[in-house]
Amino acid sequence: MAFSFIPLGVGDAFSARHYTSCVAIEAEGRRLLVDCPHPIRKVLREGSTGLPAPLDLPDFDAFVLTHLHSDHSSGIEGLGFYFRYVLQKRPVLVAHPGVAGRLWERLAPGMDENDHAVAQGFVDYFDLTSLDEARPVRVGPFEIACRKTRHHVPTYALRVTAGGRTLAISSDTPFDPALIDWLSPADLILHETGDGIHASYGKLSALPEALRRRIRLIHFADEFRPPDGEIEPLVQGRVYHL
Ligand SMILES: [Zn+2]
């Protein structure tokens, strides 16, 4: 069963070379977008030149948010407006209540009135599906499991399964062996790396080889060059097959 993904953004929050974390996943002809940085339609178009036709927002069944740091979620306002005023429907937004619960607080100053000054709320723009740490949630052909990571704001790692294949995404986290255990049943793990509050490459590259071979790096700094090639960084815009 075909399961593929494209990292549309591989840079960290301060990257001048790459778009920030965003992954398009496809299985059984259906698509999920994980995280949504601005300017999302340009991110999609430039990141999908390896496909016969460029990706655009209507190609996705749902939009998953791991957390509200802007390098992962700054495109949500544009997404909401594009769906409402151009596509005239609501996008399915998938997030844990710990993430979705504060989203409108951030969006409201730009979105809480329409052009007739009528009050608008979250549900006027978005159709929310809540993630649950206790059980996977089904979205089209995808089953999405989540686990909270250690980060400054509520943040959830994901395991996305379809057609018997699983892609795991660490989202933002320090090096955390318990989280890696949770991610490790997946066929492939997209793990962030960076300094400070992020997962150091030194610790990731000390993991057992059999596990390292199933990890690809995302959310890295512009100057990042894996010193030993132990773990492969993702290439923005490349199509990967599981
Ligand atoms: Zn973050």
Coordinates of N, CA and C and ligand atoms in Angstrom, one line a residue:
M1 N 0.9 -1.2 0.0 CA 0.0 0.0 0.0 C 0.9 1.2 0.0
A2 N 0.7 2.1 -0.9 CA 1.6 3.3 -1.1 C 1.4 4.3 0.1
F3 N 2.5 4.6 0.7 CA 2.5 5.6 1.8 C 3.7 6.5 1.5
S4 N 3.5 7.8 1.2 CA 4.6 8.6 0.9 C 4.5 10.0 1.7
F5 N 5.6 10.7 1.7 CA 5.5 12.0 2.4 C 6.6 12.9 1.7
I6 N 6.3 14.2 1.9 CA 7.2 15.2 1.4 C 7.5 16.2 2.6
P7 N 8.8 16.3 3.0 CA 9.0 17.4 3.9 C 9.0 18.7 3.2
L8 N 8.1 19.6 3.5 CA 7.9 20.8 2.8 C 8.7 21.9 3.4
G9 N 9.1 21.7 4.7 CA 9.9 22.6 5.4 C 10.8 21.8 6.4
V10 N 12.1 22.0 6.4 CA 13.0 21.2 7.2 C 13.8 22.1 8.2
G11 N 13.6 23.5 8.1 CA 14.4 24.4 8.9 C 13.9 24.5 10.3
D12 N 14.8 25.1 11.2 CA 14.4 25.4 12.5 C 13.7 26.8 12.5
A13 N 13.3 27.3 13.6 CA 12.5 28.5 13.7 C 13.2 29.7 13.1
F14 N 14.6 29.7 13.0 CA 15.3 30.9 12.6 C 16.0 30.7 11.2
S15 N 15.5 29.7 10.5 CA 16.2 29.4 9.2 C 16.0 30.5 8.2
A16 N 17.1 30.8 7.5 CA 17.0 31.7 6.3 C 17.1 30.9 5.0
R17 N 17.4 29.6 5.1 CA 17.5 28.7 3.9 C 16.3 27.9 3.6
H18 N 15.6 27.5 4.6 CA 14.5 26.6 4.5 C 13.2 27.1 5.0
Y19 N 12.1 26.5 4.6 CA 10.8 26.7 5.3 C 10.9 26.0 6.6
T20 N 10.0 26.3 7.5 CA 10.0 25.6 8.8 C 9.1 24.4 8.8
S21 N 9.1 23.6 9.9 CA 8.6 22.3 9.9 C 7.2 22.1 9.3
C22 N 7.1 21.3 8.3 CA 5.8 21.1 7.6 C 6.0 19.8 6.8
V23 N 5.1 18.8 6.9 CA 5.2 17.6 6.2 C 3.9 17.2 5.6
A24 N 3.9 16.9 4.3 CA 2.7 16.4 3.6 C 2.8 14.9 3.5
I25 N 1.7 14.3 3.9 CA 1.7 12.8 3.9 C 0.6 12.3 3.0
E26 N 0.9 11.3 2.2 CA -0.1 10.7 1.3 C -0.2 9.2 1.4
A27 N -1.5 8.7 1.5 CA -1.7 7.3 1.5 C -3.1 7.1 0.9
E28 N -3.2 6.0 0.1 CA -4.5 5.7 -0.5 C -5.1 6.9 -1.2
G29 N -4.3 7.7 -1.8 CA -4.7 8.9 -2.5 C -5.3 10.0 -1.7
R30 N -5.1 9.9 -0.4 CA -5.6 11.0 0.6 C -4.4 11.6 1.2
R31 N -4.6 12.9 1.6 CA -3.5 13.6 2.2 C -3.7 14.3 3.5
L32 N -2.7 14.4 4.3 CA -2.7 15.1 5.6 C -1.5 16.1 5.5
L33 N -1.7 17.2 6.1 CA -0.6 18.2 6.2 C -0.3 18.3 7.7
V34 N 0.9 18.0 8.1 CA 1.3 18.1 9.5 C 2.1 19.4 9.7
D35 N 1.5 20.3 10.5 CA 2.0 21.7 10.7 C 1.8 22.6 9.5
C36 N 1.7 23.9 9.8 CA 1.2 24.8 8.8 C 1.9 26.2 8.9
P37 N 3.2 26.3 8.5 CA 3.8 27.6 8.6 C 3.4 28.5 7.4
H38 N 3.4 29.8 7.6 CA 3.2 30.8 6.6 C 4.4 31.0 5.7
P39 N 4.3 31.2 4.4 CA 3.1 31.4 3.6 C 2.7 30.0 3.0
I40 N 1.7 29.4 3.6 CA 1.5 27.9 3.4 C 1.3 27.6 1.9
R41 N 0.6 28.4 1.1 CA 0.4 28.0 -0.3 C 1.7 28.0 -1.1
K42 N 2.6 28.9 -0.8 CA 3.9 29.0 -1.4 C 4.8 27.8 -0.9
V43 N 4.7 27.5 0.3 CA 5.4 26.4 0.9 C 5.0 25.1 0.2
L44 N 3.7 24.9 0.0 CA 3.2 23.7 -0.7 C 3.7 23.7 -2.2
R45 N 3.5 24.8 -2.9 CA 3.9 24.9 -4.3 C 5.4 24.6 -4.5
E46 N 6.2 25.3 -3.8 CA 7.6 25.1 -4.0 C 8.1 23.7 -3.5
G47 N 7.4 23.1 -2.5 CA 7.9 21.9 -2.0 C 7.4 20.7 -2.8
S48 N 6.5 20.9 -3.8 CA 5.9 19.7 -4.5 C 6.3 19.7 -5.9
T49 N 7.4 20.3 -6.3 CA 7.9 20.3 -7.7 C 8.2 18.9 -8.2
G50 N 8.4 17.9 -7.2 CA 8.7 16.5 -7.6 C 7.4 15.7 -7.9
L51 N 6.3 16.4 -7.8 CA 5.0 15.7 -8.2 C 4.6 16.2 -9.5
P52 N 3.7 15.4 -10.2 CA 3.2 15.8 -11.5 C 2.4 17.1 -11.5
A53 N 1.7 17.4 -10.4 CA 1.1 18.7 -10.2 C 1.4 19.3 -8.8
P54 N 1.5 20.6 -8.7 CA 1.9 21.2 -7.4 C 0.7 21.0 -6.4
L55 N 1.1 20.8 -5.1 CA 0.1 20.6 -4.1 C -0.5 22.0 -3.7
D56 N -1.8 22.0 -3.4 CA -2.4 23.2 -2.9 C -3.4 22.8 -1.7
L57 N -3.9 23.8 -1.1 CA -4.7 23.5 0.2 C -5.9 22.6 -0.1
P58 N -6.6 22.6 -1.2 CA -7.7 21.7 -1.4 C -7.3 20.3 -1.5
D59 N -6.0 20.0 -1.7 CA -5.6 18.6 -1.9 C -5.6 17.8 -0.6
F60 N -5.8 18.5 0.5 CA -5.6 17.9 1.8 C -6.9 17.6 2.5
D61 N -7.0 16.4 3.1 CA -8.2 16.0 3.9 C -8.3 16.7 5.2
A62 N -7.1 17.0 5.8 CA -7.0 17.6 7.1 C -5.7 18.2 7.4
F63 N -5.7 19.0 8.4 CA -4.5 19.8 8.7 C -4.2 19.5 10.2
V64 N -3.0 18.9 10.5 CA -2.7 18.5 11.9 C -1.7 19.6 12.5
L65 N -2.0 20.0 13.7 CA -1.1 20.9 14.3 C -0.5 20.3 15.5
T66 N 0.9 20.3 15.6 CA 1.6 19.7 16.8 C 1.7 20.7 17.9
H67 N 1.8 22.0 17.6 CA 1.8 23.0 18.7 C 1.8 24.4 18.1
L68 N 1.7 25.4 19.0 CA 1.4 26.7 18.5 C 2.6 27.6 18.3
H69 N 3.8 27.1 18.4 CA 4.9 28.0 18.0 C 4.8 28.3 16.6
S70 N 5.2 29.6 16.2 CA 4.8 30.1 14.9 C 5.5 29.4 13.8
D71 N 6.7 28.8 14.1 CA 7.4 28.1 13.0 C 6.6 26.8 12.6
H72 N 5.6 26.4 13.4 CA 4.8 25.3 13.0 C 3.3 25.7 12.7
S73 N 2.9 26.9 13.1 CA 1.5 27.2 13.0 C 1.1 28.6 12.4
S74 N 2.1 29.3 11.9 CA 1.9 30.7 11.5 C 1.0 30.8 10.3
G75 N 0.8 29.7 9.6 CA 0.0 29.7 8.4 C -1.5 29.5 8.6
I76 N -1.9 29.3 9.9 CA -3.3 28.9 10.2 C -4.3 30.0 9.9
E77 N -3.9 31.2 10.2 CA -4.8 32.3 9.8 C -5.1 32.4 8.3
G78 N -4.0 32.3 7.5 CA -4.2 32.3 6.1 C -5.0 31.1 5.6
L79 N -4.8 30.0 6.2 CA -5.5 28.8 5.9 C -7.0 29.0 6.1
G80 N -7.3 29.5 7.3 CA -8.7 29.8 7.7 C -9.4 30.7 6.7
F81 N -8.7 31.8 6.4 CA -9.3 32.8 5.4 C -9.4 32.2 4.0
Y82 N -8.4 31.5 3.6 CA -8.5 30.9 2.2 C -9.7 30.0 2.1
F83 N -9.8 29.1 3.1 CA -11.0 28.2 3.0 C -12.3 28.9 3.1
R84 N -12.4 29.9 3.9 CA -13.7 30.6 4.1 C -14.0 31.4 2.9
Y85 N -13.1 32.2 2.4 CA -13.5 33.2 1.4 C -13.2 32.7 -0.1
V86 N -12.3 31.8 -0.2 CA -12.0 31.2 -1.6 C -12.7 29.9 -1.8
L87 N -12.5 29.0 -0.9 CA -13.1 27.6 -1.1 C -14.5 27.5 -0.5
Q88 N -14.8 28.5 0.4 CA -16.2 28.5 1.0 C -16.6 27.2 1.7
K89 N -15.6 26.7 2.5 CA -15.9 25.6 3.4 C -14.9 25.7 4.5
R90 N -15.0 24.8 5.5 CA -14.1 24.8 6.6 C -13.1 23.7 6.5
P91 N -11.8 24.0 6.8 CA -10.9 22.9 6.8 C -11.0 22.1 8.1
V92 N -10.7 20.8 7.9 CA -10.6 19.9 9.1 C -9.3 20.2 9.8
L93 N -9.3 20.7 11.0 CA -8.1 20.9 11.8 C -8.0 19.9 12.9
V94 N -6.9 19.2 13.0 CA -6.7 18.1 13.9 C -5.6 18.5 14.9
A95 N -6.0 18.5 16.2 CA -5.0 18.9 17.2 C -5.5 18.4 18.6
H96 N -4.6 18.3 19.5 CA -5.0 17.9 20.9 C -5.7 19.1 21.5
P97 N -6.6 18.9 22.4 CA -7.3 20.1 23.0 C -6.3 21.0 23.7
G98 N -5.2 20.5 24.2 CA -4.2 21.4 24.8 C -3.6 22.4 23.8
V99 N -3.6 22.0 22.5 CA -3.1 22.9 21.5 C -4.3 23.8 20.9
A100 N -5.4 23.1 20.5 CA -6.5 23.8 19.9 C -7.2 24.8 20.9
G101 N -7.1 24.5 22.2 CA -7.8 25.3 23.2 C -7.4 26.7 23.2
R102 N -6.1 26.9 22.9 CA -5.6 28.3 22.9 C -5.4 29.0 21.6
L103 N -5.8 28.2 20.5 CA -5.5 28.7 19.2 C -6.3 30.0 18.9
W104 N -7.6 30.0 19.2 CA -8.4 31.1 18.9 C -8.0 32.4 19.6
E105 N -7.5 32.2 20.8 CA -6.9 33.3 21.6 C -5.9 34.1 20.7
R106 N -5.1 33.3 19.9 CA -4.1 33.9 19.1 C -4.7 34.5 17.8
L107 N -5.6 33.7 17.2 CA -6.2 34.1 15.9 C -7.2 35.3 16.0
A108 N -7.9 35.4 17.1 CA -9.1 36.3 17.2 C -8.8 37.7 16.8
P109 N -7.6 38.3 17.2 CA -7.4 39.7 16.8 C -7.4 39.9 15.3
G110 N -7.1 38.9 14.5 CA -7.1 39.1 13.1 C -8.3 38.5 12.4
M111 N -9.1 37.7 13.2 CA -10.2 36.9 12.5 C -11.6 37.1 13.1
D112 N -11.7 37.8 14.2 CA -13.0 37.7 14.9 C -14.1 38.6 14.4
E113 N -13.8 39.3 13.3 CA -14.9 40.0 12.6 C -14.8 39.8 11.1
N114 N -16.0 39.7 10.5 CA -15.9 39.6 9.0 C -16.1 41.0 8.4
D115 N -16.2 41.0 7.1 CA -16.2 42.3 6.4 C -17.5 43.1 6.7
H116 N -18.5 42.5 7.3 CA -19.6 43.2 7.7 C -19.6 43.5 9.2
A117 N -18.4 43.4 9.8 CA -18.3 43.6 11.3 C -19.1 42.7 12.1
V118 N -19.4 41.5 11.6 CA -20.2 40.5 12.3 C -19.2 39.6 13.1
A119 N -19.5 39.4 14.4 CA -18.6 38.6 15.2 C -18.4 37.2 14.6
Q120 N -17.2 36.7 14.6 CA -16.9 35.4 14.1 C -16.1 34.6 15.2
G121 N -16.3 33.3 15.2 CA -15.6 32.5 16.2 C -14.9 31.4 15.5
F122 N -14.2 30.6 16.3 CA -13.3 29.5 15.8 C -14.1 28.6 14.9
V123 N -15.4 28.2 15.3 CA -16.2 27.2 14.5 C -16.7 27.8 13.2
D124 N -16.6 29.2 13.0 CA -17.0 29.7 11.7 C -15.9 29.4 10.6
Y125 N -14.7 29.2 11.1 CA -13.6 29.0 10.2 C -13.1 27.5 10.1
F126 N -13.2 26.8 11.3 CA -12.5 25.5 11.4 C -13.4 24.4 11.9
D127 N -13.2 23.2 11.4 CA -13.9 22.0 11.8 C -12.9 21.2 12.6
L128 N -13.0 21.2 13.9 CA -12.0 20.6 14.8 C -12.2 19.1 15.0
T129 N -11.1 18.3 14.8 CA -11.1 16.9 15.3 C -10.0 16.9 16.4
S130 N -10.4 16.4 17.6 CA -9.4 16.4 18.7 C -8.6 15.1 18.7
L131 N -7.3 15.3 18.9 CA -6.4 14.2 19.2 C -6.6 13.8 20.6
D132 N -6.2 12.5 20.9 CA -6.4 12.0 22.3 C -5.2 11.1 22.6
E133 N -4.6 11.3 23.7 CA -3.4 10.5 24.0 C -3.8 9.0 24.4
A134 N -5.1 8.9 24.7 CA -5.6 7.5 25.2 C -5.9 6.6 24.0
R135 N -6.1 7.2 22.8 CA -6.5 6.3 21.7 C -6.2 7.0 20.4
P136 N -5.8 6.2 19.3 CA -5.6 6.9 18.0 C -7.0 7.4 17.5
V137 N -6.9 8.5 16.7 CA -8.0 9.1 16.1 C -8.0 8.9 14.6
R138 N -9.1 8.5 14.0 CA -9.1 8.2 12.5 C -9.5 9.5 11.7
V139 N -8.7 9.7 10.7 CA -9.0 10.8 9.8 C -8.8 10.3 8.4
G140 N -9.9 10.0 7.7 CA -9.8 9.3 6.4 C -9.1 8.0 6.6
P141 N -8.1 7.7 5.7 CA -7.4 6.4 5.9 C -6.3 6.4 7.0
F142 N -6.2 7.5 7.6 CA -5.1 7.7 8.6 C -5.6 7.5 10.0
E143 N -4.7 6.8 10.8 CA -4.9 6.7 12.3 C -3.8 7.5 12.9
I144 N -4.2 8.5 13.8 CA -3.2 9.4 14.3 C -3.2 9.2 15.8
A145 N -2.0 8.8 16.3 CA -1.8 8.7 17.8 C -0.9 9.8 18.2
C146 N -1.1 10.3 19.4 CA -0.3 11.4 19.9 C 0.3 11.2 21.2
R147 N 1.4 11.9 21.5 CA 2.0 11.8 22.9 C 2.7 13.2 23.2
K148 N 2.4 13.7 24.4 CA 2.9 15.0 24.7 C 4.4 14.9 24.9
T149 N 5.1 16.0 24.4 CA 6.5 16.1 24.5 C 6.9 17.1 25.6
R150 N 8.2 17.2 25.9 CA 8.6 18.2 26.9 C 9.0 19.5 26.0
H151 N 8.2 20.5 26.1 CA 8.5 21.7 25.3 C 7.9 22.9 26.0
H152 N 8.2 24.1 25.6 CA 7.7 25.3 26.4 C 6.2 25.4 26.4
V153 N 5.5 25.0 25.3 CA 4.1 25.1 25.2 C 3.6 23.7 24.9
P154 N 2.3 23.4 25.1 CA 1.8 22.1 24.9 C 2.1 21.6 23.4
T155 N 2.7 20.5 23.3 CA 3.3 20.0 22.1 C 3.1 18.5 22.0
Y156 N 2.7 18.0 20.8 CA 2.4 16.5 20.7 C 3.2 15.9 19.5
A157 N 3.9 14.8 19.9 CA 4.5 14.0 18.8 C 3.4 13.1 18.2
L158 N 3.6 12.6 17.0 CA 2.5 11.9 16.3 C 3.1 10.6 15.8
R159 N 2.2 9.6 15.7 CA 2.4 8.4 14.9 C 1.2 8.3 13.9
V160 N 1.5 8.4 12.6 CA 0.5 8.4 11.6 C 0.5 7.1 10.9
T161 N -0.6 6.3 10.9 CA -0.6 5.0 10.3 C -1.6 4.9 9.2
A162 N -1.3 4.3 8.1 CA -2.2 4.0 7.0 C -1.7 2.9 6.2
G163 N -2.6 2.0 5.8 CA -2.2 0.8 5.0 C -1.1 0.0 5.6
G164 N -1.1 -0.1 6.9 CA -0.1 -0.9 7.6 C 1.3 -0.3 7.7
R165 N 1.5 0.9 7.3 CA 2.8 1.6 7.5 C 2.6 2.8 8.4
T166 N 3.6 3.1 9.2 CA 3.5 4.2 10.2 C 4.7 5.1 10.1
L167 N 4.4 6.4 10.0 CA 5.4 7.5 10.1 C 5.2 8.2 11.4
A168 N 6.3 8.3 12.1 CA 6.3 9.0 13.4 C 7.0 10.4 13.3
I169 N 6.5 11.3 14.0 CA 7.0 12.7 13.9 C 7.2 13.2 15.3
S170 N 8.4 13.6 15.7 CA 8.7 13.9 17.1 C 8.1 15.2 17.5
S171 N 7.9 16.1 16.5 CA 7.6 17.5 16.8 C 8.8 18.1 17.6
D172 N 8.5 19.1 18.4 CA 9.6 19.7 19.1 C 9.8 19.1 20.5
T173 N 11.0 18.7 20.8 CA 11.3 18.0 22.1 C 12.8 18.0 22.3
P174 N 13.2 17.9 23.6 CA 14.6 17.6 23.9 C 14.8 16.1 23.5
F175 N 16.1 15.7 23.6 CA 16.4 14.2 23.5 C 15.6 13.6 24.7
D176 N 14.8 12.6 24.4 CA 13.9 12.1 25.4 C 13.7 10.6 25.1
P177 N 14.5 9.7 25.8 CA 14.5 8.3 25.5 C 13.0 7.7 25.6
A178 N 12.2 8.2 26.5 CA 10.8 7.7 26.7 C 10.0 8.0 25.4
L179 N 10.2 9.2 24.9 CA 9.5 9.6 23.6 C 10.1 8.7 22.5
I180 N 11.3 8.5 22.4 CA 11.9 7.7 21.3 C 11.4 6.3 21.4
D181 N 11.2 5.8 22.6 CA 10.6 4.4 22.7 C 9.2 4.4 22.1
W182 N 8.4 5.5 22.4 CA 7.0 5.6 21.8 C 7.0 5.8 20.3
L183 N 8.0 6.5 19.8 CA 8.1 6.7 18.3 C 8.6 5.4 17.6
S184 N 9.4 4.6 18.3 CA 10.2 3.6 17.6 C 9.4 2.5 16.9
P185 N 8.2 2.1 17.3 CA 7.5 1.1 16.5 C 7.2 1.5 15.0
A186 N 7.4 2.8 14.7 CA 7.1 3.3 13.4 C 8.1 2.8 12.4
D187 N 7.7 2.7 11.1 CA 8.6 2.3 10.0 C 9.7 3.4 9.8
L188 N 9.3 4.7 10.0 CA 10.3 5.7 9.9 C 10.0 6.8 10.9
I189 N 11.0 7.5 11.5 CA 10.8 8.5 12.5 C 11.4 9.8 12.0
L190 N 10.6 10.9 11.9 CA 11.2 12.2 11.6 C 11.4 12.9 12.9
H191 N 12.7 13.1 13.3 CA 13.0 13.6 14.6 C 13.7 15.0 14.4
E192 N 13.3 15.9 15.3 CA 13.9 17.2 15.3 C 15.3 17.1 15.9
T193 N 16.1 18.1 15.5 CA 17.4 18.2 16.2 C 17.8 19.7 16.3
G194 N 18.6 20.0 17.3 CA 19.0 21.4 17.5 C 19.7 21.5 18.9
D195 N 20.1 22.8 19.2 CA 20.7 23.0 20.5 C 19.7 23.4 21.5
G196 N 20.2 23.6 22.7 CA 19.3 24.2 23.8 C 18.2 23.2 24.2
I197 N 17.0 23.7 24.0 CA 15.8 23.0 24.3 C 15.5 21.8 23.4
H198 N 16.3 21.7 22.3 CA 16.0 20.7 21.3 C 16.8 19.5 21.5
A199 N 16.7 18.5 20.6 CA 17.3 17.2 20.7 C 18.7 17.3 20.1
S200 N 19.7 17.1 20.9 CA 21.1 17.2 20.4 C 21.4 16.1 19.4
Y201 N 22.1 16.4 18.4 CA 22.5 15.4 17.4 C 23.4 14.4 18.0
G202 N 24.3 14.9 18.9 CA 25.2 13.9 19.6 C 24.5 12.8 20.3
K203 N 23.4 13.1 21.0 CA 22.6 12.1 21.6 C 21.9 11.2 20.7
L204 N 21.3 11.8 19.6 CA 20.6 11.0 18.6 C 21.5 10.0 17.9
S205 N 22.7 10.5 17.6 CA 23.6 9.7 16.8 C 24.3 8.6 17.7
A206 N 24.0 8.6 19.0 CA 24.5 7.6 19.9 C 23.5 6.5 20.1
L207 N 22.3 6.6 19.5 CA 21.3 5.6 19.5 C 21.8 4.3 18.8
P208 N 21.2 3.1 19.1 CA 21.6 1.9 18.4 C 21.4 2.1 16.9
E209 N 22.3 1.5 16.1 CA 22.3 1.6 14.7 C 21.0 1.2 14.0
A210 N 20.4 0.1 14.5 CA 19.2 -0.3 13.9 C 18.1 0.7 14.0
L211 N 18.1 1.5 15.1 CA 17.1 2.6 15.3 C 17.5 3.8 14.4
R212 N 18.8 4.1 14.5 CA 19.3 5.3 13.7 C 18.9 5.2 12.3
R213 N 19.0 4.0 11.7 CA 18.7 3.8 10.3 C 17.2 4.1 10.0
R214 N 16.4 4.1 11.0 CA 14.9 4.5 10.7 C 14.6 5.9 11.1
I215 N 15.6 6.7 11.4 CA 15.4 8.1 11.8 C 15.9 9.0 10.6
R216 N 15.1 10.1 10.4 CA 15.5 11.2 9.5 C 15.4 12.5 10.2
L217 N 16.2 13.4 10.0 CA 16.2 14.6 10.8 C 15.4 15.8 10.1
I218 N 14.8 16.5 10.9 CA 14.0 17.7 10.5 C 14.2 18.8 11.5
H219 N 13.8 20.0 11.2 CA 13.9 21.1 12.2 C 15.3 21.4 12.6
F220 N 16.2 21.5 11.5 CA 17.6 21.7 11.9 C 18.1 23.2 11.5
A221 N 19.2 23.6 12.1 CA 19.7 24.9 11.8 C 20.4 25.0 10.5
D222 N 20.5 26.2 9.9 CA 21.1 26.3 8.6 C 22.5 25.8 8.5
E223 N 23.2 26.0 9.6 CA 24.7 25.6 9.7 C 24.8 24.1 10.0
F224 N 23.7 23.4 10.3 CA 23.8 22.0 10.7 C 24.4 21.1 9.6
R225 N 25.5 20.4 9.9 CA 26.0 19.4 9.0 C 26.3 18.2 9.9
P226 N 25.6 17.1 9.7 CA 25.8 15.9 10.5 C 27.3 15.5 10.4
P227 N 28.0 15.6 11.6 CA 29.5 15.4 11.5 C 29.9 14.0 11.0
D228 N 29.1 13.0 11.2 CA 29.5 11.7 10.9 C 28.5 10.9 9.9
G229 N 27.5 11.7 9.5 CA 26.5 11.0 8.6 C 25.8 9.9 9.2
E230 N 25.7 9.8 10.5 CA 25.0 8.6 11.1 C 23.5 8.7 10.9
I231 N 23.0 9.9 10.9 CA 21.5 10.0 10.6 C 21.3 11.0 9.5
E232 N 20.5 10.7 8.6 CA 20.3 11.4 7.4 C 19.3 12.6 7.6
P233 N 19.7 13.8 7.2 CA 18.8 15.0 7.3 C 17.8 14.8 6.1
L234 N 16.5 15.2 6.3 CA 15.6 15.3 5.2 C 15.9 16.3 4.2
V235 N 15.6 16.1 3.0 CA 15.8 17.1 1.9 C 14.4 17.7 1.6
Q236 N 14.3 19.1 1.8 CA 13.1 19.8 1.5 C 12.6 19.5 0.1
G237 N 11.4 19.1 -0.1 CA 10.8 18.9 -1.4 C 11.0 17.5 -2.0
R238 N 11.8 16.7 -1.4 CA 12.0 15.3 -1.9 C 10.8 14.4 -1.5
V239 N 10.4 13.6 -2.5 CA 9.3 12.6 -2.2 C 9.9 11.4 -1.5
Y240 N 9.5 11.0 -0.4 CA 10.0 9.8 0.3 C 8.8 8.8 0.4
H241 N 9.2 7.5 0.1 CA 8.2 6.4 0.2 C 8.5 5.5 1.4
L242 N 7.5 5.1 2.1 CA 7.7 4.2 3.2 C 7.6 2.8 2.8
Ligands
ZN1 ZN 8.3 24.7 19.3

